[in-house]
Coordinates of C-alpha atoms and ligand atoms in Angstrom, one line a residue:
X1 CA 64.8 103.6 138.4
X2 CA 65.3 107.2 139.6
X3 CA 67.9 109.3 137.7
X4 CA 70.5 111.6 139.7
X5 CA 71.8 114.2 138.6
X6 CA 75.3 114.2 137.2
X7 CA 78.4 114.4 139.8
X8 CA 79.7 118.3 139.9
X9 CA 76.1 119.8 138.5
X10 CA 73.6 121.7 140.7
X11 CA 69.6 122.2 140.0
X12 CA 68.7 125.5 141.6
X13 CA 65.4 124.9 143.1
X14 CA 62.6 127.1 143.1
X15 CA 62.9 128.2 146.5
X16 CA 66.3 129.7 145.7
X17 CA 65.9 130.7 142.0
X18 CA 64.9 134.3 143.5
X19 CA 68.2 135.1 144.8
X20 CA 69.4 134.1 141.4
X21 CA 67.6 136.4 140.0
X22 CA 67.9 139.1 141.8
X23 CA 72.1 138.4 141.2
X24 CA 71.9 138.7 137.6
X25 CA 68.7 141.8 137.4
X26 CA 71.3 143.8 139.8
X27 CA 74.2 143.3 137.6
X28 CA 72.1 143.9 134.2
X29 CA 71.3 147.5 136.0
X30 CA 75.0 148.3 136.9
X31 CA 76.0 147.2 133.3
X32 CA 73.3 149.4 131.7
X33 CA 74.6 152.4 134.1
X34 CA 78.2 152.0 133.0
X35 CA 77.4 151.4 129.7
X36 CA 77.8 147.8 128.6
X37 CA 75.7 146.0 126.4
X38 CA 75.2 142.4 126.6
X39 CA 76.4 139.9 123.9
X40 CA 75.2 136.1 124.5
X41 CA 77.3 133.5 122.7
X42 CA 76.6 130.1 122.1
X43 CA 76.8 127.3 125.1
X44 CA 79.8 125.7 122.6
X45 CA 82.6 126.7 120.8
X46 CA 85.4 125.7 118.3
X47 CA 87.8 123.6 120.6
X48 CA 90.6 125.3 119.4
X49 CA 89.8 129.3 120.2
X50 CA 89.9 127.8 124.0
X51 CA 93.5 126.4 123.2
X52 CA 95.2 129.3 121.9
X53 CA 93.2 132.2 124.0
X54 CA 93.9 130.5 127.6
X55 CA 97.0 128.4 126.6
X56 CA 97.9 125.0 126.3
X57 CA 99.5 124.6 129.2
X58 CA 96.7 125.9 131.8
X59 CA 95.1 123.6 133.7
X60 CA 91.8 124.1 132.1
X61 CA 92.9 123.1 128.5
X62 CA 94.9 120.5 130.1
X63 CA 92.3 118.7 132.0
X64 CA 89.3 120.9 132.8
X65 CA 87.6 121.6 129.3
X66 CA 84.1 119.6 128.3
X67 CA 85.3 118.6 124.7
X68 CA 83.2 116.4 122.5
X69 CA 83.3 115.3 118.9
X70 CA 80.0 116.7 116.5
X71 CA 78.9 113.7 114.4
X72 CA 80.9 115.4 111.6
X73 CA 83.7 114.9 113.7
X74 CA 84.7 118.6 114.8
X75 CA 86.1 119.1 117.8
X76 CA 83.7 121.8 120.0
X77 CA 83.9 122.9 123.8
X78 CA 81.5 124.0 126.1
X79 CA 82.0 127.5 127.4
X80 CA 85.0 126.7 129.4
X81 CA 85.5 130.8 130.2
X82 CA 83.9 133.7 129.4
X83 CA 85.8 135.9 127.4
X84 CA 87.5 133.8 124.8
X85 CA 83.7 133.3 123.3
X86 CA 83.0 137.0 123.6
X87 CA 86.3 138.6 121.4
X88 CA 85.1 135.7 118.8
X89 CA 82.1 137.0 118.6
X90 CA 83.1 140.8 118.2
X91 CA 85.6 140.4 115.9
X92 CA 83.6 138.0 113.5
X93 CA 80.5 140.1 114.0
X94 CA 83.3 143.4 113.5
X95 CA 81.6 144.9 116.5
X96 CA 84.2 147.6 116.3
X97 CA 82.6 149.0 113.0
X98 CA 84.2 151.7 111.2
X99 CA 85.0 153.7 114.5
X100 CA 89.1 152.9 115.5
X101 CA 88.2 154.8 118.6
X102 CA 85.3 152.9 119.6
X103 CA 85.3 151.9 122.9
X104 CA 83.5 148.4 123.0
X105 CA 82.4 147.5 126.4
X106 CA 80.0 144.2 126.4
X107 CA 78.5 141.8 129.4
X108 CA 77.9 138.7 129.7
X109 CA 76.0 136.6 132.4
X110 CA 76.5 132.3 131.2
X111 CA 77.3 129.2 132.1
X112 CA 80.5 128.1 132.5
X113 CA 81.8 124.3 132.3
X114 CA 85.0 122.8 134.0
X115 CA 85.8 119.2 134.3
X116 CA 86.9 120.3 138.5
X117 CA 87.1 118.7 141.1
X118 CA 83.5 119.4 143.0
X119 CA 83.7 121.4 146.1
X120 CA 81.5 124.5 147.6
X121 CA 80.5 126.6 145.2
X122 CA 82.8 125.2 142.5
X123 CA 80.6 123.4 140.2
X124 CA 80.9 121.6 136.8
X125 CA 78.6 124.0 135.3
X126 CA 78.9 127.0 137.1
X127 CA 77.3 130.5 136.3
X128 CA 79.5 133.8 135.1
X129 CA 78.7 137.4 135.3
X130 CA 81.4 138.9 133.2
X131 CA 82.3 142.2 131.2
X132 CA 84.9 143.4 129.3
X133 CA 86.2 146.7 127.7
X134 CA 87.2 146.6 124.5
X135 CA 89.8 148.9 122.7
X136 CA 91.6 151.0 125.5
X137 CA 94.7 151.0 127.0
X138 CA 94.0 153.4 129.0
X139 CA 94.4 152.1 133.4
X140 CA 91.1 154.1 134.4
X141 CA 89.5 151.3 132.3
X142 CA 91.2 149.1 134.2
X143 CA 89.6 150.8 137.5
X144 CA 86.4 150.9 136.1
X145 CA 86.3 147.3 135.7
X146 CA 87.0 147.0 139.4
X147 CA 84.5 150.0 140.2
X148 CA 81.7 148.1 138.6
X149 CA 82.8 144.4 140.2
X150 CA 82.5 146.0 143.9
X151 CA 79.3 148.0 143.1
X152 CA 77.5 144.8 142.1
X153 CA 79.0 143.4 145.6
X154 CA 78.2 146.1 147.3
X155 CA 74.3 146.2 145.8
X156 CA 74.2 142.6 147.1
X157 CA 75.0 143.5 150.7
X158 CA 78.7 142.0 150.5
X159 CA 80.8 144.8 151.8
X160 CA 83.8 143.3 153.5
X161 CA 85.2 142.7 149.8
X162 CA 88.3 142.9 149.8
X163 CA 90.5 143.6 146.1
X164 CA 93.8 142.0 145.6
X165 CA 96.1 143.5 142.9
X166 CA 98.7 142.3 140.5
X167 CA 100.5 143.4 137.7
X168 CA 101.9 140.5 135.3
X169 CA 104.0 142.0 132.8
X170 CA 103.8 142.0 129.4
X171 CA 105.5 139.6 126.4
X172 CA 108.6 142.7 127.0
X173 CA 109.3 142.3 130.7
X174 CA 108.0 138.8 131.5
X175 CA 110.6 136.6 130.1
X176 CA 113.3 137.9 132.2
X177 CA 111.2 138.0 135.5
X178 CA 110.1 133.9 134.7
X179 CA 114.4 133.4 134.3
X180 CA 114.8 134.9 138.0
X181 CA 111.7 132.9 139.3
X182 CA 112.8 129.5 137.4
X183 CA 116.6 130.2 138.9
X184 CA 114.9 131.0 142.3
X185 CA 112.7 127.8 142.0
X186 CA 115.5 125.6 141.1
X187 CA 117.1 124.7 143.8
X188 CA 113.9 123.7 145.8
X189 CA 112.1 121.7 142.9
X190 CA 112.5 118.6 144.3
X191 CA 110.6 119.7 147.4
X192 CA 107.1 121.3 145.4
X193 CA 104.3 119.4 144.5
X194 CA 104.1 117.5 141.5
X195 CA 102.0 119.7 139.8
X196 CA 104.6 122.8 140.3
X197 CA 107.4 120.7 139.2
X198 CA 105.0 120.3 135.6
X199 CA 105.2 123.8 136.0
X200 CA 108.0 125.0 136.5
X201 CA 109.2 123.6 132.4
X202 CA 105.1 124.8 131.1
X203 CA 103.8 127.8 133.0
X204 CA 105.9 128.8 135.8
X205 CA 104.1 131.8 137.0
X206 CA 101.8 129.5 138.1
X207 CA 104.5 128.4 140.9
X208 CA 103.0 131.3 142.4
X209 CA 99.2 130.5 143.1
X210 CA 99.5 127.2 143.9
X211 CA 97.5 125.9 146.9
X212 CA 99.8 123.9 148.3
X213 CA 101.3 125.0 151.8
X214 CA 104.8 123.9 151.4
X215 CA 104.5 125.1 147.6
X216 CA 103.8 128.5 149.0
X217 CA 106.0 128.7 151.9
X218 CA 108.9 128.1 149.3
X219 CA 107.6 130.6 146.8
X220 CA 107.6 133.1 150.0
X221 CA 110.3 134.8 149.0
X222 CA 110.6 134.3 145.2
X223 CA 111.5 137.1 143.5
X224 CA 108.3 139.4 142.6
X225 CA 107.2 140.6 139.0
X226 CA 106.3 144.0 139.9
X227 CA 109.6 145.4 140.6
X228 CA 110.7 143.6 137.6
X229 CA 107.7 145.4 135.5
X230 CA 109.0 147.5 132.2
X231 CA 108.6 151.3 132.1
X232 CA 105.2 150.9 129.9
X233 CA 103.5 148.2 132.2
X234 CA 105.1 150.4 135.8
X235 CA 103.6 153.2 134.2
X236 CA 100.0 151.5 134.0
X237 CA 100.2 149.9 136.9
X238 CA 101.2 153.4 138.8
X239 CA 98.2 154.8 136.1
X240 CA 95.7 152.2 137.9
X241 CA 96.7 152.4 141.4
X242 CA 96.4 156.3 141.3
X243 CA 92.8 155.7 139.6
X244 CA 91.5 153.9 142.3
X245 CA 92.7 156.1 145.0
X246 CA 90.9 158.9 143.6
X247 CA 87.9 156.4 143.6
X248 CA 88.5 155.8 147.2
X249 CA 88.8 151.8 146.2
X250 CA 91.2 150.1 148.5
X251 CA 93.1 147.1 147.9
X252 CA 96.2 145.3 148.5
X253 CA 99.3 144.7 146.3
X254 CA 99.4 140.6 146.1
X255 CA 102.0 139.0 143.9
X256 CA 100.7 136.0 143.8
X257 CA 97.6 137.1 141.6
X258 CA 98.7 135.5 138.3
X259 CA 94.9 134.0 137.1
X260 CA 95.2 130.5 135.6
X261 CA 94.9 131.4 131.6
X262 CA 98.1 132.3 129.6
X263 CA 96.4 135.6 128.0
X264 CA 96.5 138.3 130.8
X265 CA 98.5 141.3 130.8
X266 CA 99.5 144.2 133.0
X267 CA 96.7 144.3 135.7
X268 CA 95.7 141.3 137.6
X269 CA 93.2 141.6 139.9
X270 CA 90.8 139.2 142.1
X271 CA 88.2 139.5 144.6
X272 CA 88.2 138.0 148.2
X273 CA 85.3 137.7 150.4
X274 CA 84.4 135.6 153.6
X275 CA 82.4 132.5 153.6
X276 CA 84.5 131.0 151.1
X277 CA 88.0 129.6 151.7
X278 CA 90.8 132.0 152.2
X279 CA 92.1 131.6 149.0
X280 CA 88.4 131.3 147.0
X281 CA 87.8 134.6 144.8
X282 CA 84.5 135.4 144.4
X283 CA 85.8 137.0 141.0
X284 CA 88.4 138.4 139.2
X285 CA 90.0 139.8 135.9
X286 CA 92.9 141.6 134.2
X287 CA 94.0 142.9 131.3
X288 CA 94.5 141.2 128.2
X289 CA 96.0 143.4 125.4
X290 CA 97.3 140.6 123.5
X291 CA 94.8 138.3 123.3
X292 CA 92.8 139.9 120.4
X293 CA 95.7 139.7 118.0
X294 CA 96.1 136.1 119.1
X295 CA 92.2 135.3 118.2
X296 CA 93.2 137.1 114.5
X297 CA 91.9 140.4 114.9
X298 CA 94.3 143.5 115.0
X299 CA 96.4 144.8 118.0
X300 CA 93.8 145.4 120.5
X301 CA 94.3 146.5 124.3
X302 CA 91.3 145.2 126.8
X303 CA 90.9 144.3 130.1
X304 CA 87.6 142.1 131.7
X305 CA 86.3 140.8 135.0
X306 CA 84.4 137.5 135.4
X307 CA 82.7 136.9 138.5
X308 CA 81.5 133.5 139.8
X309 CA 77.9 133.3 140.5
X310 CA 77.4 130.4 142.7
X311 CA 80.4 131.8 145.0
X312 CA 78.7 135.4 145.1
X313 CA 75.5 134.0 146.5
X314 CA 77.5 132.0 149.2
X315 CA 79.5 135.1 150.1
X316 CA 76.2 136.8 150.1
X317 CA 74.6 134.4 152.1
X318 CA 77.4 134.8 155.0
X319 CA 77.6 138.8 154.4
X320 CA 73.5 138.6 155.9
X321 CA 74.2 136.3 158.4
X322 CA 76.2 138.5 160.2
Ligands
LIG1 ZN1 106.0 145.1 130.4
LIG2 ZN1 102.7 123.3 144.2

């Protein structure tokens, strides 16, 4: 009998392998121009760095994650995202060294498994170029992030990119923004899906990305995080919108950028392009100065991009035949 393939999984053929590499060679340049070095992890992990960096209550810990018992009986994960995997590594490897200054900024380019449901360029092994800074709080990090995501977009002939920004808060001001939204939500729960009414009691900024039409028409006019934002996180956010001005980067405040993991802070951000469906990012990151101290290591500021690779080539693919 002939094998298949497993559902959700994609060979890339030889006649399309060049495009694939061409992908990851142009991001390797820009990351050597901006000065990130490239850290490969392993394909698997500890099941439980995946739980407490992205949260229990995303959907990918809840029902996305490839977990799988070793024959010693410890629970491991295939990469299920890509930064979780790379703070592991540079804190057990103390990548910072001896320097408290040290700016670490690493890339990554790796598989990525999710237990989704199939659908263009959403795969169950999908491919990631990431990178993340490492150790600065400062928002022209946070630009620089976005500089290098559309210059890689940009090299590949996508230019109608366009870069939709969000701030989420911090542990300081997001507790009284998720009261408003939960006492704005409230009334209407009966009428949201069922996965928003799970929300609303686990992770209720996530009332705010959901795909569903009626979901969002009800969320319309919810009450938004960013005027709700504390001095520290209005003064980055003000820091990162000046940044990309002066960089001549355009984008468009969207408060329904949340990202699906628990650990971002301050700056959301994701990528839009056409050939995918409207609400399809090509890519997208944020800031996560919490998550370090979460993983064990000390108080760490950061902020990463991860860009999906399968979705970049479609968007690449429509960009040329126009
Ligand atoms: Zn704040
Ligand atoms: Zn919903």
């Amino acid at each position: 009998m002939l094998y298949r393939r497993p559902r959700g999984v994609n060979d890339i053929l030889p006649d399309e392998v060049g495009r694939w590499q061409q992908a990851e060679a142009t991001f390797r340049e820009l990351c050597r121009l901006y000065r990130y070095e490239e850290i490969r992890t392993p394909m698997f992990e500890e099941t439980d760095l995946f739980v407490r960096a992205v949260g229990e209550d995303t959907d990918i810990v809840g029902k996305e994650m490839y977990t799988f018992e070793d024959r010693s009986g410890r629970s491991l994960t295939l990469r299920a995202e890509g930064t979780a995997p790379v703070i592991r590594a540079y804190l057990e490897n103390s990548l910072q060294g001896q320097d408290r200054e040290r700016l670490g900024k690493l890339y990554y380019i790796a598989p990525v498994f999710r237990y989704d449901r199939p659908q263009a360029g959403r795969y169950r092994q999908h491919h990631q170029c990431g990178a993340e800074a490492i150790n600065s709080a400062e928002p022209e990090v946070d630009a620089e992030i976005i500089q290098l995501s559309l210059h890689f977009f940009h090299k590949l002939g996508i230019k109608d990119v366009t870069l939709l920004l969000n701030s989420v808060g911090c542990p300081v001001c997001r507790p009284a923004y998720i009261e408003a939204l939960k006492s704005y939500a409230a009334p209407h729960l009966a009428h949201l899906c069922s996965d928003c009414q799970r929300r609303y009691e686990t992770n209720p900024l996530r009332l705010l990305d959901c795909k569903n039409e009626q979901c969002q028409q009800i969320m319309e006019n919810a009450p938004i995080l960013r005027d709700m934002l504390c001095p520290d996180c209005a003064e980055h956010f003000a820091g990162v919108q000046q940044t990309l001005n002066i960089l001549g980067i355009p984008y468009t405040l969207n408060p329904t950028i949340v990202r699906g993991l628990d650990y971002y802070t301050k700056t959301a951000f994701e990528f839009v392009a056409p050939g995918l469906g409207a609400k399809d990012s090509i890519g997208g990151g944020g800031r996560y100065d919490e998550l370090i101290e979460q993983c064990g290591g000390p108080p760490t500021p950061a902020v990463g991009v991860g860009i999906g690779l399968e979705r970049v080539l479609i968007a690449q693919e429509a960009a040329n035949a126009t």
